[in-house]
Tab-separated table of C-alpha atoms in Angstrom:
chain	number	residue	atom	x	y	z
A	1	UNK	CA	139.578	81.721	234.631
A	2	UNK	CA	138.966	80.739	238.271
A	3	UNK	CA	136.101	82.006	240.392
A	4	UNK	CA	137.016	84.568	243.004
A	5	UNK	CA	136.845	88.180	244.099
A	6	UNK	CA	139.087	91.040	242.975
A	7	UNK	CA	139.207	94.459	244.664
A	8	UNK	CA	140.936	97.452	243.062
A	9	UNK	CA	141.897	100.471	245.194
A	10	UNK	CA	143.362	103.877	244.379
A	11	UNK	CA	142.019	106.510	241.966
A	12	UNK	CA	141.514	105.270	238.397
A	13	UNK	CA	141.657	107.491	235.327
A	14	UNK	CA	140.464	106.120	231.993
A	15	UNK	CA	142.933	107.120	229.284
A	16	UNK	CA	140.652	105.821	226.538
A	17	UNK	CA	137.381	103.981	225.990
A	18	UNK	CA	137.372	101.030	228.408
A	19	UNK	CA	135.561	97.713	228.733
A	20	UNK	CA	135.350	95.711	231.973
A	21	UNK	CA	134.914	92.145	230.736
A	22	UNK	CA	134.966	89.265	233.223
A	23	UNK	CA	134.973	86.720	230.384
A	24	UNK	CA	132.401	84.616	232.181
A	25	UNK	CA	129.218	84.711	230.149
A	26	UNK	CA	127.674	81.874	232.142
A	27	UNK	CA	128.266	79.507	234.988
A	28	UNK	CA	131.051	81.175	236.953
A	29	UNK	CA	130.224	84.029	239.304
A	30	UNK	CA	133.183	86.328	239.927
A	31	UNK	CA	133.094	89.695	241.658
A	32	UNK	CA	135.189	92.757	240.826
A	33	UNK	CA	135.013	95.683	243.250
A	34	UNK	CA	136.294	99.185	242.548
A	35	UNK	CA	136.855	100.721	245.988
A	36	UNK	CA	137.869	104.007	244.416
A	37	UNK	CA	136.823	106.806	242.110
A	38	UNK	CA	136.840	106.317	238.333
A	39	UNK	CA	137.097	109.334	236.048
A	40	UNK	CA	137.591	110.201	232.419
A	41	UNK	CA	140.757	111.856	231.179
A	42	UNK	CA	139.351	114.861	229.318
A	43	UNK	CA	136.350	117.157	229.184
A	44	UNK	CA	134.939	114.976	226.379
A	45	UNK	CA	134.988	111.918	228.640
A	46	UNK	CA	135.637	108.272	227.841
A	47	UNK	CA	133.215	105.400	227.274
A	48	UNK	CA	132.936	102.724	229.963
A	49	UNK	CA	131.358	99.364	229.095
A	50	UNK	CA	130.621	96.549	231.559
A	51	UNK	CA	130.329	93.026	230.163
A	52	UNK	CA	130.077	91.036	233.389
A	53	UNK	CA	128.381	87.863	232.162
A	54	UNK	CA	127.266	85.980	235.267
A	55	UNK	CA	129.362	88.219	237.504
A	56	UNK	CA	128.895	91.395	239.531
A	57	UNK	CA	130.869	94.610	239.223
A	58	UNK	CA	130.676	96.833	242.305
A	59	UNK	CA	131.541	100.533	242.218
A	60	UNK	CA	132.284	101.739	245.757
A	61	UNK	CA	133.480	105.175	244.627
A	62	UNK	CA	132.025	107.886	242.439
A	63	UNK	CA	132.194	107.356	238.678
A	64	UNK	CA	132.873	110.404	236.531
A	65	UNK	CA	132.404	112.908	239.351
A	66	UNK	CA	135.630	114.842	238.746
A	67	UNK	CA	136.001	114.359	235.005
A	68	UNK	CA	132.812	112.908	233.589
A	69	UNK	CA	132.541	109.780	231.488
A	70	UNK	CA	130.932	109.806	228.059
A	71	UNK	CA	128.781	106.688	227.475
A	72	UNK	CA	128.090	104.103	230.192
A	73	UNK	CA	126.896	100.724	228.898
A	74	UNK	CA	125.993	97.498	230.692
A	75	UNK	CA	125.982	94.765	228.053
A	76	UNK	CA	125.603	91.861	230.508
A	77	UNK	CA	125.880	90.980	234.172
A	78	UNK	CA	125.168	93.084	237.243
A	79	UNK	CA	126.457	96.504	238.237
A	80	UNK	CA	126.163	97.276	241.941
A	81	UNK	CA	126.449	101.022	242.429
A	82	UNK	CA	126.824	101.205	246.178
A	83	UNK	CA	125.532	104.648	247.177
A	84	UNK	CA	127.725	106.566	244.793
A	85	UNK	CA	127.357	108.991	241.915
A	86	UNK	CA	127.628	108.477	238.162
A	87	UNK	CA	128.194	111.540	235.963
A	88	UNK	CA	127.844	111.168	232.190
A	89	UNK	CA	128.290	113.440	229.230
A	90	UNK	CA	126.918	110.771	226.901
A	91	UNK	CA	124.416	107.919	226.886
A	92	UNK	CA	123.187	105.385	229.466
A	93	UNK	CA	122.406	101.888	228.148
A	94	UNK	CA	121.413	98.983	230.394
A	95	UNK	CA	121.153	95.548	228.813
A	96	UNK	CA	122.005	93.775	232.072
A	97	UNK	CA	121.180	94.630	235.686
A	98	UNK	CA	121.772	97.841	237.624
A	99	UNK	CA	121.388	97.909	241.411
A	100	UNK	CA	120.847	101.602	242.090
A	101	UNK	CA	120.958	101.483	245.905
A	102	UNK	CA	121.267	105.162	246.977
A	103	UNK	CA	123.138	106.419	243.920
A	104	UNK	CA	122.639	109.539	241.822
A	105	UNK	CA	123.006	109.415	238.040
A	106	UNK	CA	123.680	112.866	236.585
A	107	UNK	CA	123.492	113.625	232.874
A	108	UNK	CA	125.395	116.829	232.078
A	109	UNK	CA	126.400	116.647	228.425
A	110	UNK	CA	126.431	119.576	226.031
A	111	UNK	CA	124.741	117.702	223.175
A	112	UNK	CA	122.096	114.990	222.717
A	113	UNK	CA	122.092	112.246	225.366
A	114	UNK	CA	120.076	109.021	225.262
A	115	UNK	CA	118.730	107.086	228.247
A	116	UNK	CA	117.883	103.402	227.781
A	117	UNK	CA	116.948	102.055	231.217
A	118	UNK	CA	116.494	98.504	229.969
A	119	UNK	CA	113.013	98.452	231.490
A	120	UNK	CA	111.473	98.916	234.925
A	121	UNK	CA	111.848	96.935	238.138
A	122	UNK	CA	114.729	96.226	240.486
A	123	UNK	CA	117.226	95.401	237.724
A	124	UNK	CA	116.642	98.630	235.842
A	125	UNK	CA	115.439	101.389	238.130
A	126	UNK	CA	117.348	104.418	239.383
A	127	UNK	CA	117.512	106.035	242.797
A	128	UNK	CA	118.102	109.725	241.968
A	129	UNK	CA	118.298	111.147	238.441
A	130	UNK	CA	119.528	114.670	237.677
A	131	UNK	CA	119.643	116.366	234.293
A	132	UNK	CA	121.925	119.410	234.218
A	133	UNK	CA	123.165	119.227	230.633
A	134	UNK	CA	122.666	121.951	228.057
A	135	UNK	CA	121.567	119.779	225.121
A	136	UNK	CA	118.788	117.183	225.278
A	137	UNK	CA	118.194	114.036	227.332
A	138	UNK	CA	115.864	111.583	225.594
A	139	UNK	CA	114.468	108.306	226.948
A	140	UNK	CA	114.555	105.781	224.121
A	141	UNK	CA	113.382	102.158	224.106
A	142	UNK	CA	112.092	101.605	227.645
A	143	UNK	CA	110.086	103.240	230.400
A	144	UNK	CA	111.867	104.810	233.369
A	145	UNK	CA	111.417	104.088	237.068
A	146	UNK	CA	113.052	106.387	239.640
A	147	UNK	CA	112.741	105.200	243.237
A	148	UNK	CA	113.600	108.549	244.769
A	149	UNK	CA	114.087	112.042	243.269
A	150	UNK	CA	113.968	113.403	239.706
A	151	UNK	CA	115.492	116.828	239.028
A	152	UNK	CA	115.901	118.903	235.877
A	153	UNK	CA	118.013	121.878	236.875
A	154	UNK	CA	117.446	125.526	236.086
A	155	UNK	CA	119.551	126.333	233.014
A	156	UNK	CA	119.407	122.771	231.687
A	157	UNK	CA	118.499	121.987	228.102
A	158	UNK	CA	115.452	119.834	227.350
A	159	UNK	CA	114.312	116.549	228.833
A	160	UNK	CA	112.800	115.271	225.601
A	161	UNK	CA	109.985	112.800	226.227
A	162	UNK	CA	108.149	113.920	223.102
A	163	UNK	CA	110.254	111.884	220.666
A	164	UNK	CA	109.699	108.414	222.180
A	165	UNK	CA	106.864	108.963	224.693
A	166	UNK	CA	108.052	106.753	227.546
A	167	UNK	CA	106.197	106.262	230.832
A	168	UNK	CA	108.014	107.738	233.825
A	169	UNK	CA	107.463	106.765	237.476
A	170	UNK	CA	108.995	108.835	240.287
A	171	UNK	CA	108.519	107.889	243.936
A	172	UNK	CA	110.315	110.832	245.551
A	173	UNK	CA	110.527	114.573	244.949
A	174	UNK	CA	110.122	116.058	241.473
A	175	UNK	CA	111.632	119.409	240.446
A	176	UNK	CA	111.533	120.150	236.711
A	177	UNK	CA	112.653	123.681	235.841
A	178	UNK	CA	110.393	125.850	233.711
A	179	UNK	CA	110.563	125.137	229.990
A	180	UNK	CA	112.833	122.087	230.238
A	181	UNK	CA	110.349	119.242	229.637
A	182	UNK	CA	108.550	118.097	226.482
A	183	UNK	CA	105.810	115.604	227.185
A	184	UNK	CA	104.932	113.257	224.316
A	185	UNK	CA	102.206	110.693	225.117
A	186	UNK	CA	103.823	108.977	228.114
A	187	UNK	CA	102.195	108.671	231.526
A	188	UNK	CA	103.925	110.423	234.429
A	189	UNK	CA	103.239	108.522	237.667
A	190	UNK	CA	103.994	109.770	241.167
A	191	UNK	CA	104.580	106.396	242.783
A	192	UNK	CA	104.750	104.966	246.271
A	193	UNK	CA	107.733	106.057	248.341
A	194	UNK	CA	108.730	103.250	250.752
A	195	UNK	CA	109.408	105.860	253.452
A	196	UNK	CA	105.905	107.307	252.960
A	197	UNK	CA	105.771	110.875	254.282
A	198	UNK	CA	105.543	113.931	252.018
A	199	UNK	CA	107.132	114.335	248.611
A	200	UNK	CA	107.458	117.785	247.026
A	201	UNK	CA	106.303	117.919	243.402
A	202	UNK	CA	107.151	121.021	241.352
A	203	UNK	CA	106.523	120.875	237.614
A	204	UNK	CA	107.104	124.653	237.380
A	205	UNK	CA	104.355	125.198	234.831
A	206	UNK	CA	105.463	122.448	232.430
A	207	UNK	CA	102.911	120.461	230.443
A	208	UNK	CA	102.490	116.818	231.474
A	209	UNK	CA	100.541	114.430	229.218
A	210	UNK	CA	98.790	112.192	231.789
A	211	UNK	CA	99.516	112.511	235.510
A	212	UNK	CA	98.776	109.581	237.857
A	213	UNK	CA	99.032	109.666	241.666
A	214	UNK	CA	99.639	106.163	243.006
A	215	UNK	CA	101.378	106.544	246.356
A	216	UNK	CA	99.554	104.766	249.157
A	217	UNK	CA	100.642	106.301	252.468
A	218	UNK	CA	102.249	109.285	250.723
A	219	UNK	CA	101.314	112.941	250.535
A	220	UNK	CA	102.193	114.520	247.197
A	221	UNK	CA	102.619	118.237	247.826
A	222	UNK	CA	102.144	120.052	244.515
A	223	UNK	CA	104.015	123.330	244.895
A	224	UNK	CA	104.086	124.551	241.291
A	225	UNK	CA	101.554	124.784	238.500
A	226	UNK	CA	101.242	122.354	235.630
A	227	UNK	CA	98.969	121.456	232.740
A	228	UNK	CA	97.906	117.832	232.180
A	229	UNK	CA	95.672	116.152	229.613
A	230	UNK	CA	94.366	113.871	232.389
A	231	UNK	CA	94.744	113.661	236.171
A	232	UNK	CA	94.092	110.327	237.897
A	233	UNK	CA	94.361	109.813	241.661
A	234	UNK	CA	94.565	106.106	242.515
A	235	UNK	CA	96.183	106.128	245.973
A	236	UNK	CA	97.634	108.676	248.365
A	237	UNK	CA	96.934	112.230	249.438
A	238	UNK	CA	97.328	115.409	247.410
A	239	UNK	CA	98.251	118.726	249.000
A	240	UNK	CA	97.816	121.737	246.698
């Protein structure tokens, strides 16, 4: 019940669904750091829930990289990812804060997966997002902001934006394999990359509802074909 910092070292394997609960919903700011990898115990994965209250949970090792987790849920508090990787076979739900830093979140389930970012902005955005699963990945209640790269791998199932029509902003490279994206009515924005420079955009012939270029100081190099209902250039340079 006292404020302080706790650091856990050594590989951690979740033997069942697990909740990290600091028991400090308000007032007291504790910090728990996992300076290690965290993995599930089976190919089906385990659920990991963070209920940090006013505290911060820091993951300094990869989460689910060897044996993936199932669902990852932030019910409260802040998760600091370091620059590590999260690999999920289930759903992502953020009702707190997620500091993406340089991390990659990979969805590689075999069935339906849901992505609830919690919103856009620094408490909700991702760095890199990869979909390599063979089922579907569907954004649900909130728009998605990706500060760096967005990849849907060759051989993946479907990134389903048709069901809930969320807006998606990507500030880095985009590589969406042919036939893996359904569009809905959401706006796809190629946003401003803080490093400026050139970002490679390959929609591989997929259909995008509305495409917006808004990357001042960036060059968006469009290397693959696409079909869009509208195409709006607000800032930045396009290289076809």
